Amino acid sequence: MSLQIIKNTKIVLFGALSILLFSLAGSRANEDSYIKTGTQDNFDSQNPQNFFSIGARFVIRYIKSSYRNDPFRTFLEACLVFFIIWYVSRQKYRMNQTEVELSEKEVDELISEWKPEPLVRALTSVEQTILTNTPIINSPNTIIAELSTGTTAINFTSFDFLGIMNSEGAKAKAVQTLRNYGVGPCGPPGFFGTLDVHIELETTIAQFLKAEAAILYSQGMAVCVSVIPCFSKRGDIIVADEKVNFMLQQGIKLSRSKVYWYKHNDMEDLDRVLALANQNSSKKKGSIPRKFIISEGLFQYTGNIIKLNKVMELKNKHKFRLILDDSLAIGVLGSRGAGSTDHFNISAKSIDLLIGSLWGVFGGAGGFCCASKELIGHQRLSGLGYVFSAAMPAIMAITASDSIKRLEIDYILLLSALRKNISTLRNLLNEIDGVEILGDDFSPVIHVELKNEHYFKMIKSSNTGINTSDEISRNQMVEILCGITNEMQNSGVLVVQDIYIVDQEHNVPKPSIRILLSGGHSIEHLEKLSQELKKAIKV
Amino acid sequence: MLENPVSETFLLESFIDSPALNSKLEVEAALKQLPAVSAKSLHLSQTAFKQFNISTEKNYKNAPIATLNPSKPLKAETESLLKCATAVLPEEKKQVSELEQVPIQTLISTYFSFMILLIFAHVRDLLGKFFYPDQYKSLKEQDGYAPLISDFESLWNRRLYTRISDVFNRPITGVAGGHVNLLERTSKDNNRTFQLTGKKTNVLNLASYNYLGFAQSQGYCADQVEKMILEHGISTCTSRLHGGHTSLLSQTEQLVANFVGTEDAIIISMGYSTNSSVLPLLVQKGCLLISDELNHSSLVAGSRLSGATIAVFKHNNPEDLEQVLRKSISQGQPRTHRPWKKILVVVEGLYSMEGELCNLRGIIALKQKYKFNLYVDEAHSIGAVGKRGRGICDLLNIDPKQVDILMGTFTKSFGAVGGYIAGNKSLISMLRLMAHTSVYAESMPIPVLEQVASSLRLIMDDVPECKGEGLARINQLADNSAYFMGKLKQMGFLVLGSKGSPVVPLLLFNPGKIPAFSHECTKRNMAVVVVSYPATPIISGRVRFCLSASHTREDLNLALKHIDEIGDLLQLKLLKK
């Protein structure tokens, strides 16, 4: 655009200059004729040449008189004219400065020479192993699952922490909903996709969490990637925990804000980073940027719980806002199961943006964001995943809504069963040598990491690796864990290792086996798990 | 379709069994004798369509179309219909020529209206801030906190959108089929909040993307879904690689691959993330992504996430694409001039806001020479166009294997949600392992999966007890779309879009007409989608009709009658001669 303007002014200036020169030349001739004939006929304004010559005469007269009166001024004006000529004709900086001029033939040659890389690279052997070892389930995904290999296994892979999913009651309700609403809502919420059940579910969520209002997103993954860029823009500041889950990382990336990472769950470091961020932003002039702390309630990658009281304190001290992804904590933590806010007795209204999921513990689909009414209204127009995506199927909305209502009634029973299982299993696992059990005592997400010595032991005993160095590669770890989970699956315990997209993660965790515990598991299930784990890691 | 009486007679011929009109010649002769050819042809066509509609309705209720008219092979009938319906393929630049016909006063008045709206918005804001500063508190810095919603950005929403927000986000209940139950709501504070009154109205649904009419709570699909819910439950509660991979998922993916005509396919639980999370896996830094300028927001989000250099070519214009390709390949990467690692061209099969089909043939013609990879988003075209409903490749007779990545969604034609990516084996294996949704998001819920599978089986005519139903739906949709668009054009409306597109956008221009059109439709018991800036260019606010196989000819005639009235009322018939 600006380039165009520059070009245009150039043309105009050249035009003006050439007219001036042309008329100067013409005027001399006319002046001569004027002197010769002594009539005024030549100044007929109809004649363009004469028209110019009048102008030129004025110019010449003006130059003569000004030269007479003020030679310095004429000099200055001449300089100005030369400056303009120089300015217009010089080489300018261009945006596409580095572009090379090529002839059509050269372009054709370059095109025929160009060899693109293949669209996708071939999978590595480890990746192939992971893919072929992905368990395929041939039955409802409940506590006991039937695998496509024919074995029946105790399922430790489902986020159904309360063990209430896929029950007969839920299925009957789903069929009833199907008969009333069909499956898909056939449109985004803005264009006749909002169902009455969506509005009801939003109210149910807000009441359950004691938040002001809620908005539904039709897929869990879409929540973080919509909410963060909706509020945090270029030039804003995000301070995030280094172990936040991948979807939060993607949201942060999409926002294009300035990101600072703090050490996982380390409040001193958070304090330091917040101060640093404030210090850096105060150097810049202009209005204050929006500033956010982004963290998870119950960390998916480690099973740790946020120190929410401390975070709230620091957030208020440094004037940051909090975006909290409580997807795993809601339904698990707190006296009512309302998540980390409930756990720390903090009002959900004091969290600026609270994100939760419905596809895990509540067995539906999608997720939600709780915030003040104004911010929810803003998301209904600017939350990309809300505006541009089809609404949630009624079956999933009703299922989620019923699960929340069940938790509201039965929370004492459901939560105590889950907590009993968590402490039992943690005790059992802690007895196993060679492994490290991650996560908080309240967390039903249990990551089992093998200690490095143990990896060496296993490599030596299997004699497959020719590893002589002290280092053990990630691929080797993954392959060993693949073997372990496979063995456990065959003997009736369905666990999987936590899989990551390694090259896209900010801070990829060490490979681990992820055990998701449910209140529906019995003591025997837990004992079987620990036995099989022991057997598989060959302790 | 109705513009040309001769082509119309071909169409009539295939449908009418009445003795007076049983030969093409007779019809032509009859038409020639009449002075008012168009009036008569209109009348003829109406009777013909009425007859056709009755017969198709019968088919719908009783089953296959083929059994009803065994003497005439179904294929021939379909083909002749489709020839008319999709006679004009997108190579012509219709949109431009139509926009040129817009009276200048309409354009001026549109800009003028927006100017007035904006001036009023600013004045109201100014006065509001002066007299009621409390209401504007959240837009200002407070106590060291920057406002979460910026004043300038939200001006449009606060002052323009809110005025007409009652025509968006309208709640419904029940199945979004050919008719839908609209929940009435009122607002006491100028559209800031709404209250449901508890009243329901059954309205004709021209708003939902229910192209093949699979939004149903009864019938084969619903029965199958019920069976599957009882057998396999509702949700897997985990991601695909972490134990959420069900055998039903594998089977449905194979079905999708067969349907689309590729080696393999992967199903992803959300349409939006299908685009936004797969594009970053295909192109990275050092790659070039060339995108059509009107691509959907999900493609834009994916492109941005990928980190690749993004170039844009003019909407649906292969010549411009070629220019962009020549320049970018010969120049290489900016500044370093290194050759690009790879080039991905991203287009949509059917542009939903324009109702325009992609000029895929023109783009594929360039593929050999410029060695780029092609990504076609068939969100709206899969199921909805093509003789067998298999999307743009089916329509244009292109081998699907010529397109590297075929993406589509199940929201529109299949009455489900979610999306798929289809392509060769190595691509799909990579996506199974690396797509963000495979690792970090829920796998597709069982009822949705079964809805996809059962509707696909119907379209592919794989269900013995419902033989021909899928094809009947495809034909009905093609017929409905062509009829509806033809009629609107005949009335003198400015309609965008390619023939054969089930999305028919009608230009409204003036901002005042946008809510007015919606309100008038609601008054007449019709649900329509109106779209304005920022979803469209500022000048061309529009109403978008989505046709469906579940609309009967009576439905459409009624709708057309109402739209005709509204068109007169709002002076929308800009092309009226």
mmCIF file of N, CA, C and O in Angstrom, chain B residues 4-78:
data_model
loop_
_atom_site.group_PDB
_atom_site.id
_atom_site.type_symbol
_atom_site.label_atom_id
_atom_site.label_comp_id
_atom_site.label_asym_id
_atom_site.label_seq_id
_atom_site.Cartn_x
_atom_site.Cartn_y
_atom_site.Cartn_z
ATOM 1 N N ASN B 4 -34.090 -21.318 -18.794
ATOM 2 C CA ASN B 4 -34.037 -21.792 -20.162
ATOM 3 C C ASN B 4 -35.128 -22.823 -20.408
ATOM 4 O O ASN B 4 -35.065 -23.935 -19.926
ATOM 5 N N PRO B 5 -36.170 -22.443 -21.171
ATOM 6 C CA PRO B 5 -37.301 -23.355 -21.358
ATOM 7 C C PRO B 5 -36.907 -24.651 -22.058
ATOM 8 O O PRO B 5 -37.517 -25.682 -21.819
ATOM 9 N N VAL B 6 -35.891 -24.591 -22.917
ATOM 10 C CA VAL B 6 -35.557 -25.819 -23.650
ATOM 11 C C VAL B 6 -34.924 -26.853 -22.725
ATOM 12 O O VAL B 6 -35.332 -28.009 -22.681
ATOM 13 N N SER B 7 -33.962 -26.398 -21.948
ATOM 14 C CA SER B 7 -33.340 -27.354 -21.038
ATOM 15 C C SER B 7 -34.361 -27.847 -20.027
ATOM 16 O O SER B 7 -34.302 -28.964 -19.553
ATOM 17 N N GLU B 8 -35.302 -26.967 -19.764
ATOM 18 C CA GLU B 8 -36.324 -27.343 -18.809
ATOM 19 C C GLU B 8 -37.174 -28.494 -19.336
ATOM 20 O O GLU B 8 -37.548 -29.387 -18.596
ATOM 21 N N THR B 9 -37.448 -28.457 -20.622
ATOM 22 C CA THR B 9 -38.285 -29.523 -21.172
ATOM 23 C C THR B 9 -37.603 -30.871 -21.027
ATOM 24 O O THR B 9 -38.255 -31.873 -20.811
ATOM 25 N N PHE B 10 -36.286 -30.873 -21.138
ATOM 26 C CA PHE B 10 -35.570 -32.122 -20.912
ATOM 27 C C PHE B 10 -35.858 -32.646 -19.516
ATOM 28 O O PHE B 10 -36.052 -33.823 -19.277
ATOM 29 N N LEU B 11 -35.883 -31.693 -18.639
ATOM 30 C CA LEU B 11 -36.098 -32.064 -17.249
ATOM 31 C C LEU B 11 -37.521 -32.555 -17.052
ATOM 32 O O LEU B 11 -37.770 -33.562 -16.403
ATOM 33 N N LEU B 12 -38.427 -31.783 -17.651
ATOM 34 C CA LEU B 12 -39.843 -32.135 -17.503
ATOM 35 C C LEU B 12 -40.083 -33.537 -18.024
ATOM 36 O O LEU B 12 -40.754 -34.336 -17.406
ATOM 37 N N GLU B 13 -39.453 -33.785 -19.154
ATOM 38 C CA GLU B 13 -39.690 -35.044 -19.827
ATOM 39 C C GLU B 13 -39.428 -36.234 -18.917
ATOM 40 O O GLU B 13 -40.157 -37.215 -18.919
ATOM 41 N N SER B 14 -38.396 -36.098 -18.168
ATOM 42 C CA SER B 14 -38.024 -37.245 -17.356
ATOM 43 C C SER B 14 -38.944 -37.442 -16.164
ATOM 44 O O SER B 14 -38.877 -38.449 -15.498
ATOM 45 N N PHE B 15 -39.747 -36.457 -15.882
ATOM 46 C CA PHE B 15 -40.571 -36.603 -14.694
ATOM 47 C C PHE B 15 -42.055 -36.822 -14.976
ATOM 48 O O PHE B 15 -42.755 -37.407 -14.182
ATOM 49 N N ILE B 16 -42.489 -36.279 -16.077
ATOM 50 C CA ILE B 16 -43.938 -36.237 -16.272
ATOM 51 C C ILE B 16 -44.410 -37.445 -17.065
ATOM 52 O O ILE B 16 -43.852 -37.796 -18.102
ATOM 53 N N ASP B 17 -45.414 -38.052 -16.561
ATOM 54 C CA ASP B 17 -46.005 -39.156 -17.298
ATOM 55 C C ASP B 17 -47.368 -38.786 -17.851
ATOM 56 O O ASP B 17 -48.093 -39.629 -18.355
ATOM 57 N N SER B 18 -47.738 -37.519 -17.726
ATOM 58 C CA SER B 18 -49.075 -37.133 -18.176
ATOM 59 C C SER B 18 -49.155 -37.275 -19.694
ATOM 60 O O SER B 18 -48.191 -37.006 -20.406
ATOM 61 N N PRO B 19 -50.289 -37.722 -20.214
ATOM 62 C CA PRO B 19 -50.399 -38.035 -21.642
ATOM 63 C C PRO B 19 -50.167 -36.812 -22.528
ATOM 64 O O PRO B 19 -49.649 -36.941 -23.621
ATOM 65 N N ALA B 20 -50.526 -35.639 -22.037
ATOM 66 C CA ALA B 20 -50.386 -34.452 -22.874
ATOM 67 C C ALA B 20 -48.920 -34.083 -23.097
ATOM 68 O O ALA B 20 -48.578 -33.426 -24.058
ATOM 69 N N LEU B 21 -48.090 -34.498 -22.211
ATOM 70 C CA LEU B 21 -46.717 -34.026 -22.279
ATOM 71 C C LEU B 21 -45.726 -35.172 -22.347
ATOM 72 O O LEU B 21 -44.662 -35.116 -21.770
ATOM 73 N N ASN B 22 -46.071 -36.226 -23.019
ATOM 74 C CA ASN B 22 -45.183 -37.368 -22.940
ATOM 75 C C ASN B 22 -44.054 -37.355 -23.958
ATOM 76 O O ASN B 22 -43.218 -38.222 -23.956
ATOM 77 N N SER B 23 -44.034 -36.392 -24.833
ATOM 78 C CA SER B 23 -42.859 -36.350 -25.697
ATOM 79 C C SER B 23 -42.222 -34.974 -25.671
ATOM 80 O O SER B 23 -42.888 -33.951 -25.493
ATOM 81 N N LYS B 24 -40.967 -34.976 -25.866
ATOM 82 C CA LYS B 24 -40.197 -33.749 -25.808
ATOM 83 C C LYS B 24 -40.672 -32.790 -26.899
ATOM 84 O O LYS B 24 -40.828 -31.589 -26.689
ATOM 85 N N LEU B 25 -40.908 -33.350 -28.066
ATOM 86 C CA LEU B 25 -41.306 -32.513 -29.193
ATOM 87 C C LEU B 25 -42.616 -31.804 -28.921
ATOM 88 O O LEU B 25 -42.778 -30.634 -29.236
ATOM 89 N N GLU B 26 -43.522 -32.558 -28.354
ATOM 90 C CA GLU B 26 -44.834 -31.962 -28.075
ATOM 91 C C GLU B 26 -44.706 -30.781 -27.133
ATOM 92 O O GLU B 26 -45.326 -29.749 -27.326
ATOM 93 N N VAL B 27 -43.898 -30.977 -26.131
ATOM 94 C CA VAL B 27 -43.732 -29.906 -25.156
ATOM 95 C C VAL B 27 -43.131 -28.684 -25.841
ATOM 96 O O VAL B 27 -43.584 -27.554 -25.663
ATOM 97 N N GLU B 28 -42.130 -28.957 -26.650
ATOM 98 C CA GLU B 28 -41.477 -27.843 -27.326
ATOM 99 C C GLU B 28 -42.454 -27.114 -28.227
ATOM 100 O O GLU B 28 -42.493 -25.891 -28.279
ATOM 101 N N ALA B 29 -43.241 -27.902 -28.932
ATOM 102 C CA ALA B 29 -44.218 -27.305 -29.829
ATOM 103 C C ALA B 29 -45.215 -26.474 -29.042
ATOM 104 O O ALA B 29 -45.536 -25.338 -29.416
ATOM 105 N N ALA B 30 -45.649 -27.037 -27.939
ATOM 106 C CA ALA B 30 -46.607 -26.321 -27.107
ATOM 107 C C ALA B 30 -46.009 -25.007 -26.631
ATOM 108 O O ALA B 30 -46.664 -23.963 -26.637
ATOM 109 N N LEU B 31 -44.757 -25.067 -26.255
ATOM 110 C CA LEU B 31 -44.120 -23.865 -25.744
ATOM 111 C C LEU B 31 -43.960 -22.823 -26.845
ATOM 112 O O LEU B 31 -44.099 -21.634 -26.599
ATOM 113 N N LYS B 32 -43.676 -23.296 -28.056
ATOM 114 C CA LYS B 32 -43.466 -22.361 -29.160
ATOM 115 C C LYS B 32 -44.746 -21.624 -29.509
ATOM 116 O O LYS B 32 -44.725 -20.458 -29.885
ATOM 117 N N GLN B 33 -45.849 -22.363 -29.416
ATOM 118 C CA GLN B 33 -47.116 -21.739 -29.796
ATOM 119 C C GLN B 33 -47.504 -20.615 -28.849
ATOM 120 O O GLN B 33 -48.162 -19.668 -29.223
ATOM 121 N N LEU B 34 -47.089 -20.748 -27.633
ATOM 122 C CA LEU B 34 -47.537 -19.765 -26.648
ATOM 123 C C LEU B 34 -46.727 -18.481 -26.757
ATOM 124 O O LEU B 34 -45.509 -18.525 -26.855
ATOM 125 N N PRO B 35 -47.405 -17.378 -26.719
ATOM 126 C CA PRO B 35 -46.656 -16.117 -26.752
ATOM 127 C C PRO B 35 -45.892 -15.897 -25.448
ATOM 128 O O PRO B 35 -44.750 -15.484 -25.453
ATOM 129 N N ALA B 36 -46.554 -16.155 -24.364
ATOM 130 C CA ALA B 36 -45.870 -15.927 -23.082
ATOM 131 C C ALA B 36 -45.194 -17.222 -22.657
ATOM 132 O O ALA B 36 -45.715 -17.979 -21.848
ATOM 133 N N VAL B 37 -44.057 -17.443 -23.257
ATOM 134 C CA VAL B 37 -43.386 -18.714 -23.045
ATOM 135 C C VAL B 37 -43.014 -18.910 -21.577
ATOM 136 O O VAL B 37 -43.280 -19.944 -20.984
ATOM 137 N N SER B 38 -42.448 -17.882 -21.028
ATOM 138 C CA SER B 38 -41.906 -18.068 -19.678
ATOM 139 C C SER B 38 -43.010 -18.328 -18.666
ATOM 140 O O SER B 38 -42.863 -19.155 -17.780
ATOM 141 N N ALA B 39 -44.134 -17.614 -18.853
ATOM 142 C CA ALA B 39 -45.230 -17.796 -17.900
ATOM 143 C C ALA B 39 -45.745 -19.226 -17.961
ATOM 144 O O ALA B 39 -45.926 -19.884 -16.937
ATOM 145 N N LYS B 40 -45.897 -19.682 -19.177
ATOM 146 C CA LYS B 40 -46.408 -21.043 -19.351
ATOM 147 C C LYS B 40 -45.405 -22.061 -18.795
ATOM 148 O O LYS B 40 -45.775 -23.000 -18.095
ATOM 149 N N SER B 41 -44.151 -21.804 -19.123
ATOM 150 C CA SER B 41 -43.159 -22.784 -18.683
ATOM 151 C C SER B 41 -43.089 -22.841 -17.170
ATOM 152 O O SER B 41 -42.885 -23.890 -16.579
ATOM 153 N N LEU B 42 -43.300 -21.699 -16.579
ATOM 154 C CA LEU B 42 -43.320 -21.674 -15.124
ATOM 155 C C LEU B 42 -44.450 -22.547 -14.602
ATOM 156 O O LEU B 42 -44.272 -23.371 -13.716
ATOM 157 N N HIS B 43 -45.605 -22.334 -15.236
ATOM 158 C CA HIS B 43 -46.756 -23.100 -14.803
ATOM 159 C C HIS B 43 -46.528 -24.601 -14.997
ATOM 160 O O HIS B 43 -46.763 -25.404 -14.096
ATOM 161 N N LEU B 44 -45.987 -24.911 -16.174
ATOM 162 C CA LEU B 44 -45.723 -26.322 -16.472
ATOM 163 C C LEU B 44 -44.771 -26.922 -15.448
ATOM 164 O O LEU B 44 -44.996 -28.007 -14.928
ATOM 165 N N SER B 45 -43.741 -26.159 -15.230
ATOM 166 C CA SER B 45 -42.742 -26.717 -14.332
ATOM 167 C C SER B 45 -43.313 -26.928 -12.945
ATOM 168 O O SER B 45 -43.007 -27.897 -12.280
ATOM 169 N N GLN B 46 -44.201 -26.002 -12.573
ATOM 170 C CA GLN B 46 -44.769 -26.173 -11.242
ATOM 171 C C GLN B 46 -45.588 -27.453 -11.138
ATOM 172 O O GLN B 46 -45.448 -28.202 -10.184
ATOM 173 N N THR B 47 -46.388 -27.663 -12.158
ATOM 174 C CA THR B 47 -47.187 -28.896 -12.103
ATOM 175 C C THR B 47 -46.266 -30.102 -12.130
ATOM 176 O O THR B 47 -46.470 -31.066 -11.407
ATOM 177 N N ALA B 48 -45.252 -30.004 -12.975
ATOM 178 C CA ALA B 48 -44.334 -31.135 -13.079
ATOM 179 C C ALA B 48 -43.677 -31.421 -11.744
ATOM 180 O O ALA B 48 -43.606 -32.557 -11.292
ATOM 181 N N PHE B 49 -43.228 -30.368 -11.129
ATOM 182 C CA PHE B 49 -42.549 -30.563 -9.866
ATOM 183 C C PHE B 49 -43.486 -31.089 -8.802
ATOM 184 O O PHE B 49 -43.119 -31.883 -7.965
ATOM 185 N N LYS B 50 -44.713 -30.603 -8.884
ATOM 186 C CA LYS B 50 -45.680 -31.084 -7.910
ATOM 187 C C LYS B 50 -45.812 -32.606 -8.032
ATOM 188 O O LYS B 50 -45.776 -33.320 -7.057
ATOM 189 N N GLN B 51 -45.901 -33.002 -9.283
ATOM 190 C CA GLN B 51 -46.053 -34.448 -9.507
ATOM 191 C C GLN B 51 -44.833 -35.207 -9.015
ATOM 192 O O GLN B 51 -44.936 -36.214 -8.352
ATOM 193 N N PHE B 52 -43.691 -34.667 -9.350
ATOM 194 C CA PHE B 52 -42.456 -35.336 -8.958
ATOM 195 C C PHE B 52 -42.373 -35.445 -7.442
ATOM 196 O O PHE B 52 -42.029 -36.467 -6.888
ATOM 197 N N ASN B 53 -42.776 -34.358 -6.849
ATOM 198 C CA ASN B 53 -42.645 -34.325 -5.414
ATOM 199 C C ASN B 53 -43.522 -35.354 -4.739
ATOM 200 O O ASN B 53 -43.113 -35.999 -3.793
ATOM 201 N N ILE B 54 -44.712 -35.468 -5.262
ATOM 202 C CA ILE B 54 -45.612 -36.461 -4.682
ATOM 203 C C ILE B 54 -44.984 -37.844 -4.811
ATOM 204 O O ILE B 54 -44.948 -38.619 -3.863
ATOM 205 N N SER B 55 -44.419 -38.073 -5.994
ATOM 206 C CA SER B 55 -43.849 -39.408 -6.188
ATOM 207 C C SER B 55 -42.648 -39.621 -5.270
ATOM 208 O O SER B 55 -42.496 -40.676 -4.687
ATOM 209 N N THR B 56 -41.822 -38.597 -5.128
ATOM 210 C CA THR B 56 -40.666 -38.815 -4.244
ATOM 211 C C THR B 56 -41.107 -38.975 -2.802
ATOM 212 O O THR B 56 -40.518 -39.736 -2.059
ATOM 213 N N GLU B 57 -42.128 -38.217 -2.469
ATOM 214 C CA GLU B 57 -42.588 -38.358 -1.092
ATOM 215 C C GLU B 57 -43.039 -39.782 -0.819
ATOM 216 O O GLU B 57 -42.756 -40.360 0.209
ATOM 217 N N LYS B 58 -43.735 -40.299 -1.813
ATOM 218 C CA LYS B 58 -44.165 -41.684 -1.689
ATOM 219 C C LYS B 58 -42.948 -42.580 -1.481
ATOM 220 O O LYS B 58 -42.914 -43.426 -0.617
ATOM 221 N N ASN B 59 -41.948 -42.301 -2.302
ATOM 222 C CA ASN B 59 -40.739 -43.106 -2.197
ATOM 223 C C ASN B 59 -40.154 -43.029 -0.804
ATOM 224 O O ASN B 59 -39.665 -44.001 -0.266
ATOM 225 N N TYR B 60 -40.192 -41.820 -0.292
ATOM 226 C CA TYR B 60 -39.597 -41.640 1.011
ATOM 227 C C TYR B 60 -40.270 -42.491 2.048
ATOM 228 O O TYR B 60 -39.637 -43.068 2.901
ATOM 229 N N LYS B 61 -41.594 -42.474 1.928
ATOM 230 C CA LYS B 61 -42.321 -43.199 2.969
ATOM 231 C C LYS B 61 -42.206 -44.702 2.746
ATOM 232 O O LYS B 61 -41.986 -45.457 3.672
ATOM 233 N N ASN B 62 -42.364 -45.083 1.526
ATOM 234 C CA ASN B 62 -42.465 -46.522 1.285
ATOM 235 C C ASN B 62 -41.137 -47.198 1.019
ATOM 236 O O ASN B 62 -41.030 -48.393 1.174
ATOM 237 N N ALA B 63 -40.216 -46.464 0.566
ATOM 238 C CA ALA B 63 -38.848 -46.888 0.278
ATOM 239 C C ALA B 63 -38.420 -46.581 -1.148
ATOM 240 O O ALA B 63 -38.736 -45.526 -1.660
ATOM 241 N N PRO B 64 -37.679 -47.490 -1.755
ATOM 242 C CA PRO B 64 -36.830 -47.096 -2.887
ATOM 243 C C PRO B 64 -37.547 -46.459 -4.062
ATOM 244 O O PRO B 64 -38.654 -46.824 -4.421
ATOM 245 N N ILE B 65 -36.828 -45.530 -4.632
ATOM 246 C CA ILE B 65 -37.328 -44.813 -5.783
ATOM 247 C C ILE B 65 -37.330 -45.743 -6.996
ATOM 248 O O ILE B 65 -38.161 -45.643 -7.875
ATOM 249 N N ALA B 66 -36.413 -46.650 -7.016
ATOM 250 C CA ALA B 66 -36.224 -47.487 -8.192
ATOM 251 C C ALA B 66 -37.427 -48.406 -8.425
ATOM 252 O O ALA B 66 -37.849 -48.631 -9.553
ATOM 253 N N THR B 67 -38.012 -48.892 -7.362
ATOM 254 C CA THR B 67 -39.117 -49.837 -7.520
ATOM 255 C C THR B 67 -40.344 -49.141 -8.077
ATOM 256 O O THR B 67 -41.171 -49.767 -8.716
ATOM 257 N N LEU B 68 -40.457 -47.853 -7.812
ATOM 258 C CA LEU B 68 -41.651 -47.136 -8.210
ATOM 259 C C LEU B 68 -41.729 -46.976 -9.720
ATOM 260 O O LEU B 68 -42.787 -46.986 -10.306
ATOM 261 N N ASN B 69 -40.585 -46.782 -10.316
ATOM 262 C CA ASN B 69 -40.581 -46.529 -11.746
ATOM 263 C C ASN B 69 -39.606 -47.483 -12.428
ATOM 264 O O ASN B 69 -38.546 -47.093 -12.882
ATOM 265 N N PRO B 70 -39.979 -48.758 -12.470
ATOM 266 C CA PRO B 70 -38.998 -49.741 -12.909
ATOM 267 C C PRO B 70 -38.676 -49.629 -14.402
ATOM 268 O O PRO B 70 -37.588 -49.993 -14.820
ATOM 269 N N SER B 71 -39.622 -49.081 -15.186
ATOM 270 C CA SER B 71 -39.369 -49.028 -16.624
ATOM 271 C C SER B 71 -38.209 -48.099 -16.946
ATOM 272 O O SER B 71 -37.444 -48.337 -17.856
ATOM 273 N N LYS B 72 -38.115 -47.019 -16.191
ATOM 274 C CA LYS B 72 -37.015 -46.088 -16.436
ATOM 275 C C LYS B 72 -35.897 -46.351 -15.446
ATOM 276 O O LYS B 72 -36.124 -46.323 -14.246
ATOM 277 N N PRO B 73 -34.723 -46.614 -15.921
ATOM 278 C CA PRO B 73 -33.652 -46.843 -14.954
ATOM 279 C C PRO B 73 -33.415 -45.571 -14.129
ATOM 280 O O PRO B 73 -33.440 -44.461 -14.655
ATOM 281 N N LEU B 74 -33.206 -45.785 -12.884
ATOM 282 C CA LEU B 74 -33.056 -44.680 -11.945
ATOM 283 C C LEU B 74 -31.883 -43.795 -12.344
ATOM 284 O O LEU B 74 -31.916 -42.585 -12.255
ATOM 285 N N LYS B 75 -30.859 -44.460 -12.849
ATOM 286 C CA LYS B 75 -29.624 -43.742 -13.125
ATOM 287 C C LYS B 75 -29.834 -42.640 -14.153
ATOM 288 O O LYS B 75 -29.380 -41.516 -13.994
ATOM 289 N N ALA B 76 -30.580 -43.011 -15.191
ATOM 290 C CA ALA B 76 -30.800 -42.040 -16.254
ATOM 291 C C ALA B 76 -31.540 -40.827 -15.723
ATOM 292 O O ALA B 76 -31.200 -39.682 -16.018
ATOM 293 N N GLU B 77 -32.516 -41.128 -14.890
ATOM 294 C CA GLU B 77 -33.296 -40.035 -14.319
ATOM 295 C C GLU B 77 -32.423 -39.096 -13.510
ATOM 296 O O GLU B 77 -32.459 -37.890 -13.653
ATOM 297 N N THR B 78 -31.643 -39.719 -12.666
ATOM 298 C CA THR B 78 -30.761 -38.939 -11.803
ATOM 299 C C THR B 78 -29.818 -38.103 -12.629
ATOM 300 O O THR B 78 -29.597 -36.930 -12.373
#
